[in-house]
PDB file of C-alpha atoms and ligand atoms in Angstrom:
ATOM      1  CA  MET A 845      -0.207 -28.518 -42.860  1.00 94.00           C
ATOM      2  CA  SER A 846      -2.775 -29.830 -44.667  1.00 96.00           C
ATOM      3  CA  VAL A 847      -2.300 -29.039 -48.590  1.00 97.00           C
ATOM      4  CA  VAL A 848      -5.588 -29.585 -50.970  1.00 98.00           C
ATOM      5  CA  GLY A 849      -5.635 -29.613 -54.327  1.00 98.00           C
ATOM      6  CA  ILE A 850      -8.486 -28.756 -56.797  1.00 98.00           C
ATOM      7  CA  VAL A 851      -8.378 -30.061 -59.908  1.00 97.00           C
ATOM      8  CA  SER A 852     -10.347 -31.187 -62.902  1.00 96.00           C
ATOM      9  CA  MET A 853     -10.043 -33.010 -66.533  1.00 94.00           C
ATOM     10  CA  LYS A 854     -12.328 -29.724 -68.104  1.00 93.00           C
ATOM     11  CA  GLY A 855     -12.048 -26.113 -67.980  1.00 95.00           C
ATOM     12  CA  GLY A 856     -14.603 -23.973 -66.571  1.00 96.00           C
ATOM     13  CA  VAL A 857     -16.154 -26.339 -64.113  1.00 97.00           C
ATOM     14  CA  GLY A 858     -15.351 -23.756 -61.078  1.00 98.00           C
ATOM     15  CA  LYS A 859     -11.687 -24.717 -59.952  1.00 98.00           C
ATOM     16  CA  THR A 860     -10.773 -21.133 -59.364  1.00 98.00           C
ATOM     17  CA  SER A 861     -13.895 -20.279 -57.614  1.00 98.00           C
ATOM     18  CA  VAL A 862     -14.045 -22.717 -55.250  1.00 98.00           C
ATOM     19  CA  THR A 863     -10.605 -22.453 -54.421  1.00 98.00           C
ATOM     20  CA  ALA A 864     -11.069 -18.790 -53.797  1.00 98.00           C
ATOM     21  CA  ASN A 865     -14.251 -19.137 -51.866  1.00 98.00           C
ATOM     22  CA  LEU A 866     -13.603 -22.290 -50.059  1.00 98.00           C
ATOM     23  CA  ALA A 867     -10.355 -20.755 -48.568  1.00 98.00           C
ATOM     24  CA  THR A 868     -12.192 -17.620 -47.344  1.00 98.00           C
ATOM     25  CA  ALA A 869     -14.800 -19.755 -45.693  1.00 98.00           C
ATOM     26  CA  LEU A 870     -12.074 -21.739 -44.000  1.00 98.00           C
ATOM     27  CA  ALA A 871     -10.356 -18.319 -42.848  1.00 98.00           C
ATOM     28  CA  GLN A 872     -13.568 -17.364 -41.591  1.00 98.00           C
ATOM     29  CA  LYS A 873     -14.132 -20.407 -39.418  1.00 97.00           C
ATOM     30  CA  LEU A 874     -10.301 -21.223 -38.448  1.00 97.00           C
ATOM     31  CA  GLY A 875      -9.321 -17.518 -38.028  1.00 94.00           C
ATOM     32  CA  SER A 876      -6.391 -15.484 -39.325  1.00 91.00           C
ATOM     33  CA  GLY A 877      -2.974 -16.651 -40.606  1.00 93.00           C
ATOM     34  CA  ARG A 878      -4.467 -20.061 -41.424  1.00 96.00           C
ATOM     35  CA  VAL A 879      -5.122 -20.322 -44.761  1.00 97.00           C
ATOM     36  CA  SER A 880      -3.138 -19.849 -48.030  1.00 97.00           C
ATOM     37  CA  VAL A 881      -3.909 -20.425 -51.901  1.00 97.00           C
ATOM     38  CA  ILE A 882      -1.347 -20.876 -54.555  1.00 97.00           C
ATOM     39  CA  ASP A 883      -2.160 -20.232 -58.028  1.00 97.00           C
ATOM     40  CA  LEU A 884      -0.600 -23.141 -60.349  1.00 98.00           C
ATOM     41  CA  ASP A 885      -2.619 -21.732 -63.348  1.00 98.00           C
ATOM     42  CA  PRO A 886      -0.799 -20.038 -65.913  1.00 97.00           C
ATOM     43  CA  GLN A 887      -4.124 -17.817 -66.551  1.00 96.00           C
ATOM     44  CA  ASN A 888      -2.921 -16.411 -63.142  1.00 95.00           C
ATOM     45  CA  ALA A 889      -6.596 -15.311 -62.290  1.00 95.00           C
ATOM     46  CA  LEU A 890      -7.096 -16.742 -58.555  1.00 96.00           C
ATOM     47  CA  HIS A 891      -5.662 -13.080 -56.959  1.00 95.00           C
ATOM     48  CA  TRP A 892      -8.544 -11.323 -58.715  1.00 94.00           C
ATOM     49  CA  HIS A 893     -11.233 -13.411 -56.417  1.00 96.00           C
ATOM     50  CA  PHE A 894      -9.093 -11.324 -53.484  1.00 95.00           C
ATOM     51  CA  GLY A 895      -9.226  -7.717 -55.051  1.00 93.00           C
ATOM     52  CA  ILE A 896      -5.620  -7.813 -55.869  1.00 89.00           C
ATOM     53  CA  HIS A 897      -5.023  -6.514 -59.275  1.00 79.00           C
ATOM     54  CA  ASP A 898      -1.886  -5.916 -60.107  1.00 75.00           C
ATOM     55  CA  PRO A 899      -1.336  -7.184 -63.597  1.00 68.00           C
ATOM     56  CA  GLU A 900       2.452  -7.492 -63.334  1.00 76.00           C
ATOM     57  CA  THR A 901       1.999  -9.507 -60.218  1.00 81.00           C
ATOM     58  CA  GLU A 902       5.402 -11.445 -58.904  1.00 88.00           C
ATOM     59  CA  GLY A 903       4.331 -15.072 -58.673  1.00 95.00           C
ATOM     60  CA  VAL A 904       5.378 -18.845 -58.368  1.00 96.00           C
ATOM     61  CA  CYS A 905       6.746 -19.093 -61.829  1.00 97.00           C
ATOM     62  CA  ARG A 906       9.513 -16.280 -61.801  1.00 96.00           C
ATOM     63  CA  GLN A 907      10.255 -16.872 -58.563  1.00 95.00           C
ATOM     64  CA  SER A 908      10.798 -20.454 -58.920  1.00 95.00           C
ATOM     65  CA  LEU A 909      12.838 -19.397 -62.143  1.00 96.00           C
ATOM     66  CA  ARG A 910      15.036 -17.227 -59.934  1.00 94.00           C
ATOM     67  CA  GLY A 911      15.539 -20.226 -57.515  1.00 92.00           C
ATOM     68  CA  GLU A 912      14.179 -17.958 -54.571  1.00 91.00           C
ATOM     69  CA  GLY A 913      11.688 -19.519 -51.902  1.00 88.00           C
ATOM     70  CA  TRP A 914       8.360 -18.049 -52.142  1.00 90.00           C
ATOM     71  CA  GLY A 915       7.960 -16.256 -49.052  1.00 83.00           C
ATOM     72  CA  GLY A 916       8.692 -12.951 -50.484  1.00 84.00           C
ATOM     73  CA  ILE A 917       5.673 -13.335 -53.181  1.00 91.00           C
ATOM     74  CA  ALA A 918       2.587 -14.172 -50.441  1.00 91.00           C
ATOM     75  CA  LEU A 919       0.237 -11.212 -50.663  1.00 91.00           C
ATOM     76  CA  ALA A 920      -2.246 -10.614 -47.736  1.00 90.00           C
ATOM     77  CA  ASN A 921      -5.504  -9.769 -48.287  1.00 91.00           C
ATOM     78  CA  GLU A 922      -8.641  -8.454 -46.448  1.00 93.00           C
ATOM     79  CA  PHE A 923     -10.365 -11.748 -46.252  1.00 96.00           C
ATOM     80  CA  ASP A 924      -7.313 -13.412 -44.514  1.00 96.00           C
ATOM     81  CA  VAL A 925      -5.742 -15.591 -47.182  1.00 96.00           C
ATOM     82  CA  THR A 926      -2.664 -15.666 -47.999  1.00 95.00           C
ATOM     83  CA  CYS A 927      -2.226 -15.451 -52.056  1.00 95.00           C
ATOM     84  CA  LEU A 928       0.555 -16.768 -53.909  1.00 95.00           C
ATOM     85  CA  PRO A 929      -0.096 -15.790 -57.212  1.00 96.00           C
ATOM     86  CA  TYR A 930       1.147 -17.237 -60.708  1.00 97.00           C
ATOM     87  CA  GLY A 931       2.325 -14.226 -61.375  1.00 96.00           C
ATOM     88  CA  ALA A 932       2.552 -12.533 -64.678  1.00 94.00           C
ATOM     89  CA  ALA A 933       5.232 -14.760 -66.856  1.00 95.00           C
ATOM     90  CA  SER A 934       6.258 -14.809 -70.656  1.00 96.00           C
ATOM     91  CA  GLU A 935       5.808 -17.919 -72.820  1.00 97.00           C
ATOM     92  CA  PRO A 936       9.248 -18.965 -72.501  1.00 98.00           C
ATOM     93  CA  GLU A 937       9.356 -18.337 -68.471  1.00 98.00           C
ATOM     94  CA  ARG A 938       6.163 -20.627 -68.434  1.00 98.00           C
ATOM     95  CA  GLU A 939       7.622 -23.414 -70.548  1.00 98.00           C
ATOM     96  CA  ALA A 940      11.005 -23.032 -68.627  1.00 98.00           C
ATOM     97  CA  PHE A 941       8.808 -23.769 -65.360  1.00 98.00           C
ATOM     98  CA  GLU A 942       6.934 -26.288 -66.658  1.00 98.00           C
ATOM     99  CA  ALA A 943      10.295 -28.166 -67.755  1.00 98.00           C
ATOM    100  CA  LEU A 944      11.776 -27.487 -64.152  1.00 97.00           C
ATOM    101  CA  LEU A 945       8.005 -28.941 -62.735  1.00 98.00           C
ATOM    102  CA  SER A 946       8.854 -32.011 -65.325  1.00 97.00           C
ATOM    103  CA  ASN A 947      12.112 -32.520 -64.000  1.00 97.00           C
ATOM    104  CA  GLN A 948      11.528 -32.315 -60.331  1.00 96.00           C
ATOM    105  CA  SER A 949       8.604 -34.180 -59.419  1.00 92.00           C
ATOM    106  CA  HIS A 950       8.293 -32.821 -56.033  1.00 94.00           C
ATOM    107  CA  TRP A 951       8.892 -29.257 -56.344  1.00 95.00           C
ATOM    108  CA  ILE A 952       5.760 -27.603 -55.800  1.00 96.00           C
ATOM    109  CA  GLY A 953       5.820 -29.786 -52.221  1.00 95.00           C
ATOM    110  CA  ASP A 954       9.402 -28.738 -51.357  1.00 95.00           C
ATOM    111  CA  GLN A 955       8.722 -24.820 -51.754  1.00 95.00           C
ATOM    112  CA  ILE A 956       5.497 -24.931 -49.858  1.00 94.00           C
ATOM    113  CA  GLY A 957       7.438 -27.180 -47.033  1.00 92.00           C
ATOM    114  CA  GLN A 958      10.529 -24.410 -47.211  1.00 90.00           C
ATOM    115  CA  ALA A 959       8.209 -21.406 -47.320  1.00 87.00           C
ATOM    116  CA  GLY A 960       8.124 -21.099 -43.144  1.00 84.00           C
ATOM    117  CA  LEU A 961       4.381 -21.864 -43.067  1.00 86.00           C
ATOM    118  CA  SER A 962       2.929 -22.574 -39.566  1.00 86.00           C
ATOM    119  CA  GLU A 963       2.277 -26.305 -38.898  1.00 89.00           C
ATOM    120  CA  ASP A 964      -1.701 -25.685 -38.401  1.00 92.00           C
ATOM    121  CA  ARG A 965      -2.005 -24.004 -42.229  1.00 96.00           C
ATOM    122  CA  VAL A 966      -4.218 -24.919 -44.757  1.00 97.00           C
ATOM    123  CA  VAL A 967      -3.074 -24.756 -48.275  1.00 98.00           C
ATOM    124  CA  LEU A 968      -5.216 -24.649 -51.221  1.00 98.00           C
ATOM    125  CA  ILE A 969      -3.573 -25.154 -54.775  1.00 98.00           C
ATOM    126  CA  ASP A 970      -5.347 -24.217 -58.023  1.00 98.00           C
ATOM    127  CA  THR A 971      -4.432 -25.926 -61.158  1.00 98.00           C
ATOM    128  CA  PRO A 972      -5.475 -25.791 -64.982  1.00 98.00           C
ATOM    129  CA  PRO A 973      -7.398 -28.268 -66.706  1.00 97.00           C
ATOM    130  CA  GLY A 974      -5.968 -31.605 -67.930  1.00 93.00           C
ATOM    131  CA  SER A 975      -3.310 -33.762 -67.121  1.00 91.00           C
ATOM    132  CA  THR A 976      -0.568 -31.386 -67.019  1.00 95.00           C
ATOM    133  CA  VAL A 977       2.803 -31.346 -65.075  1.00 97.00           C
ATOM    134  CA  TYR A 978       0.973 -28.980 -62.273  1.00 97.00           C
ATOM    135  CA  LEU A 979      -1.584 -31.624 -62.106  1.00 95.00           C
ATOM    136  CA  ARG A 980       1.414 -34.174 -61.024  1.00 94.00           C
ATOM    137  CA  GLN A 981       2.700 -31.795 -58.869  1.00 96.00           C
ATOM    138  CA  VAL A 982      -0.454 -31.358 -56.941  1.00 96.00           C
ATOM    139  CA  PHE A 983      -1.146 -35.388 -56.724  1.00 94.00           C
ATOM    140  CA  ALA A 984       2.400 -35.585 -55.274  1.00 93.00           C
ATOM    141  CA  CYS A 985       2.317 -33.299 -52.605  1.00 94.00           C
ATOM    142  CA  ALA A 986      -1.700 -33.268 -51.797  1.00 95.00           C
ATOM    143  CA  ASP A 987      -3.430 -34.806 -48.652  1.00 95.00           C
ATOM    144  CA  LEU A 988      -6.738 -33.758 -50.173  1.00 96.00           C
ATOM    145  CA  VAL A 989      -7.976 -33.484 -54.007  1.00 97.00           C
ATOM    146  CA  LEU A 990     -11.032 -32.128 -54.424  1.00 98.00           C
ATOM    147  CA  ILE A 991     -11.826 -32.874 -58.508  1.00 97.00           C
ATOM    148  CA  VAL A 992     -14.636 -30.328 -59.317  1.00 98.00           C
ATOM    149  CA  LEU A 993     -17.291 -31.473 -61.764  1.00 96.00           C
ATOM    150  CA  LEU A 994     -20.268 -30.290 -63.226  1.00 96.00           C
ATOM    151  CA  ALA A 995     -23.685 -32.383 -63.864  1.00 91.00           C
ATOM    152  CA  ASP A 996     -23.301 -32.227 -67.701  1.00 92.00           C
ATOM    153  CA  ALA A 997     -22.200 -34.551 -70.346  1.00 91.00           C
ATOM    154  CA  GLY A 998     -19.041 -33.050 -70.669  1.00 92.00           C
ATOM    155  CA  SER A 999     -17.295 -33.673 -66.945  1.00 92.00           C
ATOM    156  CA  TYR A1000     -19.357 -36.923 -66.856  1.00 91.00           C
ATOM    157  CA  ALA A1001     -17.033 -37.982 -70.068  1.00 92.00           C
ATOM    158  CA  THR A1002     -13.814 -37.064 -68.296  1.00 93.00           C
ATOM    159  CA  ILE A1003     -14.592 -39.588 -65.236  1.00 93.00           C
ATOM    160  CA  PRO A1004     -12.554 -42.429 -66.800  1.00 92.00           C
ATOM    161  CA  ALA A1005      -9.219 -40.614 -67.357  1.00 91.00           C
ATOM    162  CA  MET A1006      -9.634 -38.797 -63.878  1.00 92.00           C
ATOM    163  CA  GLU A1007      -9.869 -42.296 -62.544  1.00 92.00           C
ATOM    164  CA  SER A1008      -6.831 -43.371 -64.542  1.00 91.00           C
ATOM    165  CA  TRP A1009      -4.804 -41.115 -62.999  1.00 89.00           C
ATOM    166  CA  LEU A1010      -6.021 -41.719 -59.517  1.00 91.00           C
ATOM    167  CA  ASP A1011      -4.897 -45.173 -60.167  1.00 90.00           C
ATOM    168  CA  GLU A1012      -1.504 -43.828 -61.267  1.00 89.00           C
ATOM    169  CA  MET A1013      -1.089 -41.324 -58.359  1.00 87.00           C
ATOM    170  CA  SER A1014      -2.177 -43.817 -55.961  1.00 86.00           C
ATOM    171  CA  ALA A1015       1.171 -45.972 -56.511  1.00 85.00           C
ATOM    172  CA  VAL A1016       3.029 -42.853 -56.033  1.00 81.00           C
ATOM    173  CA  SER A1017       1.030 -41.236 -52.953  1.00 84.00           C
ATOM    174  CA  PRO A1018      -0.998 -44.260 -51.240  1.00 84.00           C
ATOM    175  CA  HIS A1019      -2.366 -41.701 -48.397  1.00 84.00           C
ATOM    176  CA  LEU A1020      -3.786 -39.123 -50.626  1.00 90.00           C
ATOM    177  CA  ARG A1021      -7.400 -38.657 -50.444  1.00 93.00           C
ATOM    178  CA  SER A1022      -9.730 -37.607 -53.333  1.00 95.00           C
ATOM    179  CA  VAL A1023     -13.479 -36.764 -53.784  1.00 96.00           C
ATOM    180  CA  TYR A1024     -15.406 -35.509 -56.237  1.00 97.00           C
ATOM    181  CA  LEU A1025     -17.128 -32.071 -55.741  1.00 97.00           C
ATOM    182  CA  LEU A1026     -20.448 -31.352 -57.774  1.00 97.00           C
ATOM    183  CA  ASN A1027     -20.606 -27.645 -58.620  1.00 97.00           C
ATOM    184  CA  GLN A1028     -23.211 -25.797 -60.100  1.00 97.00           C
ATOM    185  CA  ILE A1029     -26.096 -27.800 -59.211  1.00 96.00           C
ATOM    186  CA  ASP A1030     -29.395 -27.330 -60.576  1.00 95.00           C
ATOM    187  CA  ARG A1031     -32.338 -29.209 -59.217  1.00 91.00           C
ATOM    188  CA  SER A1032     -34.665 -27.301 -61.424  1.00 94.00           C
ATOM    189  CA  ASP A1033     -32.955 -28.266 -64.633  1.00 94.00           C
ATOM    190  CA  SER A1034     -34.081 -31.759 -65.646  1.00 94.00           C
ATOM    191  CA  PHE A1035     -30.776 -32.649 -67.359  1.00 93.00           C
ATOM    192  CA  ASN A1036     -28.569 -31.482 -64.723  1.00 93.00           C
ATOM    193  CA  ARG A1037     -30.967 -33.281 -62.254  1.00 94.00           C
ATOM    194  CA  ASP A1038     -30.448 -36.725 -64.409  1.00 93.00           C
ATOM    195  CA  VAL A1039     -26.355 -36.258 -64.444  1.00 91.00           C
ATOM    196  CA  ALA A1040     -26.467 -35.522 -61.046  1.00 91.00           C
ATOM    197  CA  ASP A1041     -28.461 -38.475 -60.408  1.00 92.00           C
ATOM    198  CA  LEU A1042     -26.332 -40.825 -62.646  1.00 91.00           C
ATOM    199  CA  LEU A1043     -23.389 -39.759 -60.804  1.00 92.00           C
ATOM    200  CA  GLN A1044     -24.663 -40.370 -57.191  1.00 91.00           C
ATOM    201  CA  ARG A1045     -25.289 -43.580 -58.643  1.00 92.00           C
ATOM    202  CA  ASP A1046     -21.660 -44.372 -60.160  1.00 90.00           C
ATOM    203  CA  ILE A1047     -19.330 -42.703 -57.872  1.00 91.00           C
ATOM    204  CA  GLY A1048     -21.705 -41.698 -54.945  1.00 91.00           C
ATOM    205  CA  ASP A1049     -19.401 -42.906 -52.444  1.00 92.00           C
ATOM    206  CA  ARG A1050     -16.775 -40.864 -54.061  1.00 94.00           C
ATOM    207  CA  LEU A1051     -18.938 -37.592 -53.819  1.00 96.00           C
ATOM    208  CA  ALA A1052     -18.280 -34.902 -51.355  1.00 96.00           C
ATOM    209  CA  PRO A1053     -21.128 -35.016 -49.026  1.00 95.00           C
ATOM    210  CA  ILE A1054     -21.756 -31.537 -49.839  1.00 96.00           C
ATOM    211  CA  GLY A1055     -22.132 -29.889 -53.405  1.00 96.00           C
ATOM    212  CA  ILE A1056     -22.442 -26.132 -54.649  1.00 98.00           C
ATOM    213  CA  HIS A1057     -25.496 -25.074 -56.083  1.00 97.00           C
ATOM    214  CA  GLY A1058     -25.476 -22.804 -59.585  1.00 97.00           C
ATOM    215  CA  ASP A1059     -25.812 -19.431 -58.125  1.00 98.00           C
ATOM    216  CA  GLU A1060     -25.083 -16.375 -60.178  1.00 98.00           C
ATOM    217  CA  ALA A1061     -23.805 -14.516 -57.281  1.00 98.00           C
ATOM    218  CA  VAL A1062     -20.765 -16.346 -57.741  1.00 98.00           C
ATOM    219  CA  SER A1063     -19.948 -14.520 -61.067  1.00 97.00           C
ATOM    220  CA  GLU A1064     -21.307 -11.360 -59.683  1.00 98.00           C
ATOM    221  CA  ALA A1065     -18.759 -11.648 -56.524  1.00 97.00           C
ATOM    222  CA  LEU A1066     -15.851 -11.956 -59.320  1.00 95.00           C
ATOM    223  CA  ALA A1067     -17.099  -8.660 -61.067  1.00 95.00           C
ATOM    224  CA  PHE A1068     -16.811  -7.132 -57.574  1.00 95.00           C
ATOM    225  CA  GLN A1069     -13.416  -8.742 -56.943  1.00 94.00           C
ATOM    226  CA  GLN A1070     -14.365 -10.581 -53.787  1.00 96.00           C
ATOM    227  CA  PRO A1071     -15.410 -14.065 -52.475  1.00 97.00           C
ATOM    228  CA  VAL A1072     -19.193 -14.878 -52.821  1.00 98.00           C
ATOM    229  CA  LEU A1073     -18.652 -15.311 -48.955  1.00 97.00           C
ATOM    230  CA  THR A1074     -18.408 -11.466 -48.528  1.00 97.00           C
ATOM    231  CA  TYR A1075     -20.408 -10.685 -51.483  1.00 97.00           C
ATOM    232  CA  ASP A1076     -23.626 -12.559 -50.441  1.00 98.00           C
ATOM    233  CA  PRO A1077     -22.810 -14.177 -47.132  1.00 97.00           C
ATOM    234  CA  TYR A1078     -26.627 -15.466 -47.099  1.00 97.00           C
ATOM    235  CA  GLY A1079     -27.067 -16.922 -50.481  1.00 98.00           C
ATOM    236  CA  GLN A1080     -27.531 -20.294 -51.502  1.00 98.00           C
ATOM    237  CA  ALA A1081     -23.342 -20.830 -52.813  1.00 98.00           C
ATOM    238  CA  SER A1082     -22.235 -19.010 -49.846  1.00 98.00           C
ATOM    239  CA  HIS A1083     -24.259 -21.705 -47.583  1.00 98.00           C
ATOM    240  CA  ASP A1084     -22.819 -24.461 -49.432  1.00 98.00           C
ATOM    241  CA  ILE A1085     -19.167 -23.574 -49.333  1.00 98.00           C
ATOM    242  CA  ALA A1086     -19.367 -22.778 -45.485  1.00 98.00           C
ATOM    243  CA  ARG A1087     -20.863 -26.128 -44.883  1.00 98.00           C
ATOM    244  CA  LEU A1088     -18.188 -27.471 -47.284  1.00 98.00           C
ATOM    245  CA  ALA A1089     -15.694 -25.821 -45.310  1.00 98.00           C
ATOM    246  CA  THR A1090     -17.079 -27.581 -41.935  1.00 98.00           C
ATOM    247  CA  TRP A1091     -16.953 -31.086 -43.592  1.00 97.00           C
ATOM    248  CA  MET A1092     -12.889 -30.402 -44.743  1.00 97.00           C
ATOM    249  CA  ILE A1093     -11.744 -29.466 -41.352  1.00 97.00           C
ATOM    250  CA  THR A1094     -13.548 -32.510 -40.056  1.00 96.00           C
ATOM    251  CA  THR A1095     -11.722 -34.551 -42.784  1.00 94.00           C
ATOM    252  CA  LEU A1096      -8.496 -33.082 -42.291  1.00 93.00           C
ATOM    253  CA  ASN A1097      -8.447 -32.801 -38.631  1.00 88.00           C
ATOM    254  CA  ARG A1098      -7.675 -29.265 -38.669  1.00 82.00           C
TER     255      ARG A1098
HETATM  256  N1  ADP B2432     -21.617 -22.305 -58.147  1.00 61.85           N
HETATM  257  C1  ADP B2432     -21.474 -21.674 -59.174  1.00 61.85           C
HETATM  258  N2  ADP B2432     -22.532 -20.972 -59.532  1.00 61.85           N
HETATM  259  C2  ADP B2432     -22.683 -19.939 -60.545  1.00 61.85           C
HETATM  260  N3  ADP B2432     -21.709 -19.712 -61.514  1.00 61.85           N
HETATM  261  C3  ADP B2432     -20.326 -20.584 -61.200  1.00 61.85           C
HETATM  262  C4  ADP B2432     -20.110 -21.486 -59.919  1.00 61.85           C
HETATM  263  N4  ADP B2432     -19.039 -21.904 -59.960  1.00 61.85           N
HETATM  264  C5  ADP B2432     -18.533 -21.316 -60.767  1.00 61.85           C
HETATM  265  N5  ADP B2432     -19.067 -20.228 -61.655  1.00 61.85           N
HETATM  266  C6  ADP B2432     -18.952 -19.450 -62.840  1.00 61.85           C
HETATM  267  O1  ADP B2432     -18.285 -20.536 -63.898  1.00 61.85           O
HETATM  268  C7  ADP B2432     -17.293 -19.848 -64.564  1.00 61.85           C
HETATM  269  C8  ADP B2432     -16.172 -20.466 -64.656  1.00 61.85           C
HETATM  270  O2  ADP B2432     -15.252 -20.712 -63.197  1.00 61.85           O
HETATM  271  P1  ADP B2432     -14.027 -20.580 -62.850  1.00 61.85           P
HETATM  272  O3  ADP B2432     -13.823 -20.962 -61.099  1.00 61.85           O
HETATM  273  O4  ADP B2432     -13.327 -19.737 -63.770  1.00 61.85           O
HETATM  274  O5  ADP B2432     -13.565 -22.334 -63.497  1.00 61.85           O
HETATM  275  P2  ADP B2432     -12.358 -23.359 -63.785  1.00 61.85           P
HETATM  276  O6  ADP B2432     -11.437 -22.642 -62.960  1.00 61.85           O
HETATM  277  O7  ADP B2432     -12.418 -24.373 -63.388  1.00 61.85           O
HETATM  278  O8  ADP B2432     -11.968 -22.770 -65.358  1.00 61.85           O
HETATM  279  C9  ADP B2432     -16.906 -18.513 -63.983  1.00 61.85           C
HETATM  280  O9  ADP B2432     -17.864 -17.592 -64.525  1.00 61.85           O
HETATM  281  C10 ADP B2432     -17.683 -18.577 -62.650  1.00 61.85           C
HETATM  282  O10 ADP B2432     -18.143 -17.233 -62.194  1.00 61.85           O
HETATM  283 MG1   MG B2433      -9.177 -21.799 -63.069  1.00 61.85          MG
END
């Protein structure tokens, strides 16, 4: 099994979109029963991308508090991606779950290990922004972490904080691989282009070889509650994400 975390220090950079769309592209290439996504963000939005719209979804938060395994909360969908939502949760439930995660540093990895998933599966985990308990859990169990960045000053400013996290976590997980993933690239915008060039200069060797262009089909697809790969299969973002999936399959040896 391969576990991939999708993280960022800043919100709104495209983590959830990347998780849903990349999972769909991986499923298209690997076939049925090979890809799962887990939503570790209390916003509980990932399942929307797969057309699942029950606001009272059961998910990993309550299921963990009940001490029950995660097998029963996996939602199938027409995109061949098994989705484990964060689920509906009250504020005290969220706090209790986060306390549990603070006390047991490998909880998420243990749950994935016990969920009965096949050895050939790829599991993508979506996270909330910032240095949270969720981020720590993901770093403890992932084989690969994708750090999503926009080519803007806000994302650029978060790189030192992320680098110190990576230093700290490399002591705990020495085999963890991490790459920065540039999202919403816009070569027609001079500022976007300048920051992208700056990133290439500073962390070029740590950037994923394929970035994702800004493409309004990504937001439109969410409005239609489906991945962009099916909403607009021949568009720029779908093309980029499909290439990224191919790179990832090679990187993960799948
Ligand atoms: N490549 C892209 N092109 C255009 N819009 C995008 C792209 N990636 C994400 N978005 C949009 O950016 C917004 C934030 O994305 P989201 O995935 O929710 O970010 P996060 O999970 O990091 O908070 C959404 O409106 C989404 O549709
Ligand atoms: Mg999100």
